[in-house]
């Protein structure tokens, strides 16, 4: 077996960033000290106690010799001044934290009281009245210049969205924005990390107005033995059991000789809606688009904005005077929404010349259909349409999954087929496809919102080889994935794509990487279906969820 393991100008100069930039904190008095902090502290401690000791000795002598206490020598006067100076220093250093935390506690309680009694509006009014109070409680940013900019953002003089452009420093912009946010909302963002992320990489591409990033753990399941190759699959999830469940499915598939997958169709769609003065005019354009002799003209227009987008066809639907045109095209290794949209715009510009009475309502008329459950995707497909199958041996079912062929086939019929039919499911004839799809999507930088249609899946199970073995398949008509563009270029997501051997554009054949990723998604869904259905069949579901989904702490709480 050929098995491979693939595995605008700145407002002012930016302050120099510390190598491991700390969370923004208030500038301390100690920042201005000429000596190291511990040395200064030791100095004042020693001074305080030695002059105190000296003064006590002097006062004892005076009492013994009946000298009035207020008559002081020059050295005693110097000692008294030193005592006062060191006392002020020590009070300033150790007392401020205590006083600040006291004020913070007191004012937080005051806010909470206001919230409870008089609602958010009053709270905002109160904030506006006492900005100085806020300054005491919330730690400031690290430099005076940043402090000023935070103030301007809080006042609304600088729009938060313009920080990156105006400062020319993405990380600094994020630090200032989150500081301003904390002051405006009076909520702490502690726990939402700032450091350890390249904010430049998301600029104008992945996320606007960032204030940090959310951490999602990535687990690995595998190897998945698929079409004679092995893959270790990264999955980003916070739901216990998903990775373990997929891993068990992979184990069973591996022990049975692996899974086989096929891509049935590969095309991204976009469907604009246009309106005509009459239904007959809308039909006229439909007939024009349906006519095969016009295809090349349309394709020439469509294809001219990309080297990878190639028009495959246009499917039309009429609603009165309105025409919906579902353009479908190949997109190389990109998921393809941008490409297909640009191509559609080219065609619309061309059609507008031919049909001057055509009114373009929207580049997307929802007949596409993107990120919404729709029968068109379930029936016609969108992105990659894949089918993946495996024959699971009787002994593997017994040993790995503790169930039998007959039990699984019956459960599949009652749950995934009849049960979903009773529920009026649209593409939901499966047990947990979206769990696996979402986890791989997040790990590999796909658009998680496209999980809606990408998780459409029908799981079939059948007894084969005289009823001894189980044939299991998943058919998924609209897996929307890419290995280039969007979130796939970010460092973490790119590392996960690399683990699968599908990072970036395929050098051999455009589209090969994204199609392989779709197959891996289908193979992983196959494993998830097998494992979950077996867990239900053998009554293990609740136990395994208690083991992986509940910490010991939670369980003990439940017990009490
Ligand atoms: P999407 O269309 O999925 O939103 P982008 O708009 O980011 O993605 O398009 C992907 C970009 O990558 C395009 O500019 C395209 O020309 C470029 N590209 C380079 N190699 C490939 C490839 N093999 N397949 C698809 N796009 C590629």
XYZ file of C-alpha atoms and ligand atoms in Angstrom:
587
model
C 0.000 0.000 0.000
C 1.350 3.385 -0.970
C 1.053 5.076 2.349
C 2.558 8.539 2.832
C 2.512 10.458 6.087
C 2.026 14.036 5.238
C 1.783 14.709 7.859
C -2.856 57.913 6.951
C 0.201 59.147 8.748
C 0.925 58.387 12.324
C -0.416 60.848 14.855
C 2.951 60.783 16.571
C 5.910 58.408 16.718
C 5.035 55.019 18.190
C 6.595 54.253 21.547
C 9.207 51.505 21.460
C 7.513 48.207 22.212
C 8.985 45.988 24.892
C 10.006 42.593 23.458
C 7.340 40.765 25.401
C 4.850 43.573 25.571
C 3.059 43.532 28.909
C -0.628 44.200 29.310
C -1.191 47.933 29.543
C -0.776 49.058 33.132
C -0.665 52.445 34.797
C 2.665 54.285 34.745
C 4.141 53.864 38.227
C 6.000 56.416 40.268
C 8.874 53.953 40.382
C 9.339 54.385 36.615
C 10.994 57.737 37.356
C 13.559 56.394 39.846
C 17.221 56.699 38.859
C 18.238 53.495 40.718
C 16.922 49.951 40.490
C 13.714 49.560 42.471
C 14.915 47.010 44.999
C 18.006 49.145 45.743
C 15.925 52.292 46.296
C 13.524 50.401 48.540
C 16.385 48.963 50.610
C 17.954 52.402 50.912
C 14.784 54.035 52.244
C 14.011 51.139 54.560
C 17.491 51.343 56.102
C 17.295 55.127 56.352
C 13.869 55.039 58.010
C 14.756 52.499 60.671
C 18.259 53.822 61.413
C 17.121 57.448 61.896
C 14.145 56.234 63.944
C 16.550 54.285 66.156
C 18.914 57.252 66.437
C 16.067 59.623 67.415
C 14.769 57.228 70.056
C 18.260 57.009 71.595
C 18.563 60.794 71.556
C 15.171 61.265 73.192
C 16.008 58.712 75.911
C 19.227 60.651 76.715
C 17.289 63.921 76.815
C 14.719 62.483 79.211
C 17.489 61.108 81.452
C 19.372 64.452 81.435
C 16.161 66.535 81.761
C 16.789 68.368 78.455
C 13.563 69.657 76.858
C 12.533 67.516 73.855
C 11.855 70.468 71.542
C 15.471 71.655 71.793
C 17.044 69.870 68.799
C 20.583 69.824 67.495
C 21.426 70.094 63.804
C 21.991 66.327 63.517
C 18.644 65.604 65.202
C 16.900 68.001 62.807
C 18.518 66.213 59.850
C 17.419 62.868 61.303
C 13.814 64.085 61.683
C 13.742 65.336 58.064
C 15.200 62.016 56.845
C 12.571 60.116 58.851
C 9.747 62.154 57.280
C 11.217 61.819 53.772
C 11.667 58.043 53.989
C 8.210 57.640 55.556
C 6.631 59.541 52.638
C 8.522 57.393 50.143
C 7.521 54.125 51.811
C 3.910 55.238 52.171
C 3.835 56.295 48.516
C 5.302 53.014 47.344
C 3.406 50.520 49.454
C 0.312 52.514 50.274
C -0.881 53.509 46.779
C -1.785 49.976 45.683
C -3.818 49.531 48.834
C -5.594 52.857 48.411
C -6.256 52.193 44.700
C -7.696 48.762 45.312
C -9.836 50.232 48.087
C -11.174 52.952 45.749
C -11.731 50.423 42.970
C -13.706 48.132 45.236
C -15.767 50.976 46.581
C -16.589 52.384 43.158
C -17.308 48.971 41.616
C -19.817 48.425 44.357
C -21.252 51.842 43.605
C -21.587 50.952 39.882
C -23.192 47.637 40.696
C -25.660 49.415 42.927
C -26.404 51.922 40.177
C -26.883 49.063 37.681
C -29.268 47.261 39.905
C -31.246 50.245 41.003
C -31.228 52.660 38.103
C -30.053 50.843 34.991
C -27.351 51.355 32.386
C -28.377 54.858 31.281
C -27.759 56.342 34.653
C -24.442 54.552 34.797
C -23.303 56.111 31.544
C -24.361 59.550 32.769
C -22.417 58.998 35.958
C -19.357 57.944 33.980
C -19.505 61.067 31.909
C -19.643 63.115 35.107
C -16.612 61.559 36.738
C -13.943 60.592 34.233
C -11.240 61.083 36.826
C -12.735 58.261 38.849
C -12.414 55.943 35.875
C -8.774 56.858 35.500
C -8.064 55.721 39.016
C -9.658 52.332 38.563
C -8.710 51.162 35.105
C -5.043 50.733 34.341
C -3.728 53.146 31.734
C -1.689 52.360 28.632
C 2.068 52.409 28.810
C 2.961 55.867 27.541
C 1.714 59.409 27.913
C 1.148 59.720 24.138
C -0.989 56.587 24.073
C -2.834 57.854 27.106
C -3.814 60.981 25.166
C -4.980 58.949 22.173
C -7.055 56.699 24.432
C -8.739 59.826 25.787
C -9.482 61.009 22.246
C -11.003 57.639 21.351
C -13.096 57.607 24.519
C -14.361 61.109 23.702
C -15.087 60.070 20.120
C -12.641 62.566 18.602
C -10.743 59.734 16.917
C -12.969 56.934 15.555
C -11.874 53.559 16.901
C -11.942 52.065 13.397
C -9.375 54.596 12.134
C -6.644 53.768 14.672
C -4.664 51.362 12.473
C -4.558 53.792 9.587
C -3.768 56.852 11.688
C -1.108 55.251 13.891
C 0.475 53.051 11.237
C 1.081 50.409 13.923
C -1.486 47.618 14.228
C -0.478 46.311 17.654
C -0.443 49.807 19.141
C -3.862 50.463 17.618
C -5.244 47.304 19.230
C -3.739 48.190 22.610
C -5.262 51.661 22.516
C -8.644 50.419 21.291
C -8.957 47.833 24.033
C -7.933 50.362 26.660
C -10.554 52.812 25.386
C -13.116 50.007 25.338
C -12.367 49.096 28.923
C -12.872 52.684 30.005
C -16.078 53.138 28.040
C -17.662 49.885 29.164
C -16.013 49.740 32.575
C -15.475 46.050 31.886
C -12.102 44.383 32.080
C -10.764 42.507 29.046
C -8.402 40.528 31.220
C -8.388 36.999 29.835
C -8.721 38.141 26.222
C -5.093 38.065 25.095
C -3.387 40.951 23.317
C 0.134 39.608 22.837
C 1.170 36.722 20.630
C -0.810 37.692 17.535
C 0.206 39.374 14.299
C -2.490 42.033 13.921
C -0.984 43.191 10.631
C -1.932 39.836 9.075
C -5.661 40.422 9.570
C -5.745 44.055 8.458
C -8.360 44.707 5.751
C -8.816 40.986 5.298
C -9.995 39.037 8.313
C -11.273 41.258 11.122
C -11.961 44.926 11.775
C -11.449 46.811 15.030
C -9.610 43.971 16.803
C -9.166 44.112 20.586
C -7.482 40.725 21.006
C -8.083 37.161 19.958
C -9.970 34.157 21.287
C -8.008 31.025 21.989
C -9.492 27.730 20.844
C -7.623 24.516 21.613
C -6.566 22.411 18.647
C -6.561 18.653 19.038
C -5.421 16.065 16.531
C -7.132 12.885 15.443
C -5.668 10.247 13.235
C -4.284 8.796 11.238
C -7.131 8.904 8.792
C -6.408 6.317 6.140
C -8.048 7.785 3.052
C -7.469 6.713 -0.546
C -4.289 4.932 0.671
C -2.791 8.038 2.290
C -2.571 8.856 5.964
C -3.558 12.192 7.462
C -3.376 13.577 10.969
C -6.378 15.874 11.233
C -6.290 19.094 13.316
C -9.568 20.011 14.994
C -10.275 23.256 16.876
C -13.058 22.822 19.377
C -14.093 23.473 22.951
C -16.553 20.600 23.014
C -15.165 17.565 24.765
C -15.558 14.215 22.991
C -15.427 15.503 19.404
C -11.741 14.837 18.814
C -11.823 11.587 20.811
C -14.899 10.418 18.918
C -13.375 11.196 15.512
C -10.142 9.519 16.566
C -11.994 6.325 17.473
C -13.725 6.420 14.092
C -10.340 6.774 12.371
C -9.066 3.788 14.322
C -11.948 1.623 13.122
C -11.586 2.804 9.525
C -7.828 2.136 9.630
C -8.297 -1.354 11.038
C -10.793 -2.093 8.254
C -8.435 -1.057 5.422
C -9.241 2.637 5.057
C -11.840 4.823 3.385
C -12.319 5.852 -0.236
C -13.475 9.261 -1.407
C -14.590 10.943 -4.622
C -15.205 14.574 -5.544
C -18.380 14.598 -7.642
C -18.427 18.260 -8.493
C -16.424 21.402 -7.785
C -17.928 24.841 -8.330
C -18.635 27.960 -6.287
C -21.840 29.845 -6.978
C -23.170 33.392 -6.838
C -26.675 34.353 -7.907
C -27.545 37.997 -8.529
C -31.157 39.132 -8.773
C -32.214 41.499 -11.565
C -35.607 43.047 -12.271
C -37.318 43.856 -15.577
C -40.379 45.926 -16.424
C -42.207 42.693 -17.252
C -42.004 38.966 -16.606
C -41.662 38.330 -20.344
C -38.503 40.465 -20.465
C -37.095 38.501 -17.507
C -37.881 35.292 -19.414
C -36.155 36.698 -22.496
C -32.890 36.991 -20.583
C -33.395 33.524 -19.092
C -33.688 32.023 -22.580
C -30.604 33.952 -23.674
C -28.614 32.547 -20.747
C -29.965 29.023 -21.292
C -28.919 29.003 -24.949
C -25.660 26.983 -25.242
C -24.498 29.114 -28.171
C -24.232 32.125 -25.839
C -22.148 30.314 -23.222
C -18.734 31.219 -24.652
C -19.570 34.936 -24.745
C -20.651 34.797 -21.102
C -17.595 32.749 -20.128
C -15.220 35.208 -21.816
C -16.742 38.034 -19.797
C -16.843 36.047 -16.576
C -13.302 34.645 -16.755
C -11.481 37.860 -17.533
C -10.966 38.958 -13.895
C -9.172 35.830 -12.626
C -6.748 33.150 -13.754
C -8.630 30.567 -11.733
C -12.333 31.381 -11.972
C -13.743 29.496 -14.964
C -17.461 29.672 -15.676
C -19.183 26.287 -15.627
C -22.790 27.321 -16.154
C -25.708 29.546 -15.247
C -28.923 28.223 -13.718
C -31.920 30.557 -13.834
C -35.065 30.887 -11.787
C -37.917 33.339 -12.350
C -40.174 35.018 -9.789
C -42.495 37.288 -11.773
C -40.474 40.167 -13.231
C -37.392 39.087 -11.264
C -34.666 36.820 -12.573
C -32.222 34.920 -10.372
C -29.092 33.725 -12.209
C -26.978 31.147 -10.337
C -23.479 31.365 -11.814
C -21.171 28.467 -11.041
C -17.395 28.398 -11.582
C -14.206 26.608 -10.638
C -12.024 28.581 -8.232
C -8.673 26.766 -8.085
C -7.575 26.349 -4.479
C -9.556 29.329 -3.205
C -12.955 28.872 -1.593
C -13.918 31.328 -4.281
C -16.554 33.777 -3.073
C -14.537 36.819 -4.142
C -13.634 35.308 -7.485
C -17.143 34.297 -8.403
C -18.495 37.693 -7.332
C -16.000 39.521 -9.563
C -16.884 37.262 -12.498
C -20.598 37.894 -11.968
C -20.002 41.646 -11.927
C -18.266 41.375 -15.315
C -21.222 39.491 -16.807
C -23.757 41.922 -15.330
C -21.876 44.844 -16.879
C -22.021 43.069 -20.243
C -25.717 42.152 -19.891
C -26.597 45.688 -18.986
C -25.510 46.796 -22.438
C -27.630 44.104 -24.056
C -30.605 44.629 -21.718
C -30.764 48.358 -20.848
C -34.121 47.854 -19.108
C -32.498 45.422 -16.647
C -32.352 46.740 -13.104
C -29.620 45.115 -10.986
C -31.116 44.659 -7.514
C -28.328 42.764 -5.755
C -25.153 40.860 -6.603
C -26.532 38.181 -4.278
C -30.191 37.264 -4.560
C -29.958 34.356 -2.073
C -30.372 31.777 -4.851
C -26.587 31.182 -4.429
C -27.131 30.268 -1.491
C -24.440 31.356 0.948
C -24.554 30.609 4.691
C -28.244 29.800 4.790
C -29.911 26.392 4.710
C -31.290 26.019 1.173
C -32.458 23.075 -0.886
C -30.547 24.369 -3.929
C -27.204 23.593 -2.244
C -28.453 20.251 -0.981
C -29.651 19.226 -4.451
C -27.286 20.995 -6.859
C -24.230 21.274 -4.616
C -21.993 24.247 -3.832
C -18.226 24.232 -3.423
C -17.057 20.638 -3.405
C -19.537 17.769 -3.557
C -17.943 14.690 -2.005
C -18.830 11.133 -1.184
C -16.752 8.986 1.152
C -17.222 5.319 2.019
C -15.697 2.445 3.981
C -16.454 -1.161 4.769
C -16.066 -1.761 8.493
C -15.285 -5.325 9.386
C -17.421 -7.294 11.788
C -14.579 -7.899 14.257
C -13.659 -4.192 14.244
C -17.245 -3.269 15.034
C -17.148 -5.674 17.933
C -13.696 -4.796 19.271
C -13.421 -1.036 18.655
C -17.074 0.011 18.690
C -18.720 -2.686 20.840
C -21.705 -2.960 18.537
C -22.990 -4.977 15.589
C -23.890 -4.393 11.923
C -27.612 -5.000 12.441
C -27.844 -2.583 15.365
C -26.073 0.185 13.462
C -28.096 -0.263 10.270
C -31.366 -0.129 12.195
C -30.267 2.874 14.249
C -29.195 4.721 11.111
C -32.537 4.073 9.462
C -34.544 5.203 12.486
C -32.402 8.183 13.478
C -30.553 9.632 10.497
C -33.139 8.809 7.825
C -36.630 8.466 9.310
C -35.943 10.708 12.310
C -34.579 13.519 10.162
C -37.488 13.104 7.717
C -39.925 13.448 10.619
C -38.080 16.625 11.634
C -38.336 17.988 8.073
C -34.550 18.163 7.878
C -32.779 19.944 5.046
C -29.442 18.214 4.500
C -29.403 17.025 8.089
C -29.579 13.275 7.555
C -26.622 12.594 9.784
C -25.608 12.340 13.423
C -22.911 14.959 13.950
C -21.436 16.124 10.633
C -21.362 19.766 11.742
C -19.283 18.947 14.835
C -16.475 17.641 12.689
C -16.891 20.169 9.870
C -16.810 23.139 12.269
C -13.750 21.884 14.151
C -11.740 21.356 10.947
C -13.023 24.630 9.466
C -11.858 26.638 12.465
C -8.481 24.897 12.631
C -7.761 25.390 8.929
C -9.014 28.976 8.499
C -12.227 28.281 6.599
C -15.247 30.552 6.953
C -17.061 29.016 9.941
C -20.386 30.544 8.830
C -20.297 28.254 5.791
C -20.641 25.375 8.176
C -24.385 25.797 7.501
C -24.290 24.237 4.048
C -20.907 22.501 4.343
C -22.382 20.217 7.012
C -25.192 19.002 4.751
C -24.704 15.256 4.804
C -26.626 12.038 4.358
C -25.177 9.064 6.184
C -26.045 5.652 4.780
C -25.390 2.288 6.411
C -25.914 -1.126 4.924
C -24.997 -4.712 5.730
C -22.582 -6.246 3.193
C -20.573 -9.469 2.771
C -23.512 -11.690 3.775
C -24.469 -9.341 6.561
C -21.120 -9.651 8.340
C -19.627 -6.233 7.551
C -20.953 -2.668 7.506
C -20.862 -0.413 4.440
C -20.990 3.194 5.646
C -20.977 6.305 3.469
C -21.364 10.032 3.830
C -22.516 12.162 0.893
C -21.851 15.867 1.313
C -22.910 18.059 -1.625
C -21.634 21.450 -0.491
C -18.285 21.455 1.282
C -16.984 25.011 0.869
C -13.261 25.028 1.495
C -10.118 26.710 0.239
C -6.410 26.502 0.992
C -5.543 30.011 -0.157
C -7.097 33.387 0.670
C -9.180 34.506 3.656
C -8.274 33.041 7.034
C -6.116 30.278 5.542
C -3.107 32.598 5.368
C -2.993 33.281 9.120
C -0.094 31.657 10.960
C -2.004 29.116 13.109
C -4.467 28.124 10.415
C -1.696 27.843 7.862
C 0.215 25.491 10.223
C -2.850 23.238 10.427
C -3.188 23.188 6.628
C 0.497 22.322 6.443
C -0.031 19.399 8.823
C -2.490 18.012 6.281
C -0.124 18.725 3.376
C -2.592 21.101 1.708
C -1.177 24.512 2.545
C -1.567 27.213 -0.108
C -1.977 26.825 -3.848
C -1.256 23.443 -5.388
C 1.819 23.643 -7.612
C 0.885 20.624 -9.719
C -2.789 21.296 -10.375
C -4.806 24.356 -9.281
C -7.622 23.120 -7.071
C -5.924 19.867 -6.046
C -5.230 21.106 -2.495
C -8.728 22.410 -1.823
C -10.316 19.262 -3.262
C -8.086 17.098 -1.068
C -9.099 19.175 1.953
C -12.767 18.557 1.084
C -12.065 14.825 0.910
C -10.360 14.943 4.303
C -13.392 16.752 5.733
C -15.661 14.030 4.320
C -13.367 11.252 5.616
C -13.383 12.816 9.073
C -17.163 13.158 9.026
C -17.364 9.466 8.095
C -15.303 8.648 11.195
C -17.417 10.918 13.396
C -20.633 9.325 12.144
C -19.361 5.808 12.709
C -18.114 6.570 16.195
C -21.147 8.496 17.448
C -23.662 6.048 15.998
C -21.741 3.174 17.606
C -21.673 5.049 20.924
C -25.442 5.517 20.788
C -25.981 1.904 19.733
C -23.898 0.540 22.578
C -25.260 3.009 25.139
C -21.879 4.638 25.712
C -22.844 8.173 24.790
C -23.693 9.495 28.248
C -20.696 7.832 29.892
C -18.215 9.193 27.350
C -19.689 12.692 27.608
C -19.411 12.544 31.382
C -15.778 11.515 30.971
C -14.686 14.080 28.379
C -17.182 16.897 28.724
C -17.263 17.364 32.481
C -14.330 18.263 34.658
C -13.997 16.452 37.978
C -14.951 19.721 39.640
C -18.216 19.938 37.763
C -19.079 16.328 38.447
C -18.530 16.802 42.167
C -20.733 19.896 42.029
C -23.455 17.874 40.344
C -23.039 15.249 43.045
C -23.527 17.761 45.793
P -11.810 33.842 -2.297
O -12.215 33.997 -3.729
O -11.904 32.450 -1.783
O -12.489 34.819 -1.400
P -9.425 35.352 -2.609
O -10.241 36.476 -3.079
O -8.467 35.634 -1.506
O -10.278 34.080 -2.187
O -8.682 34.765 -3.901
C -7.564 33.993 -3.840
C -6.377 34.724 -4.453
O -5.305 33.801 -4.590
C -6.678 35.262 -5.854
O -6.082 36.514 -5.990
C -5.985 34.265 -6.776
O -5.559 34.853 -7.981
C -4.809 33.796 -5.936
N -4.358 32.428 -6.268
C -3.085 32.047 -6.446
N -3.008 30.716 -6.694
C -4.259 30.251 -6.658
C -4.833 28.960 -6.825
N -4.116 27.853 -7.076
N -6.166 28.856 -6.716
C -6.916 29.923 -6.446
N -6.447 31.150 -6.267
C -5.126 31.339 -6.369
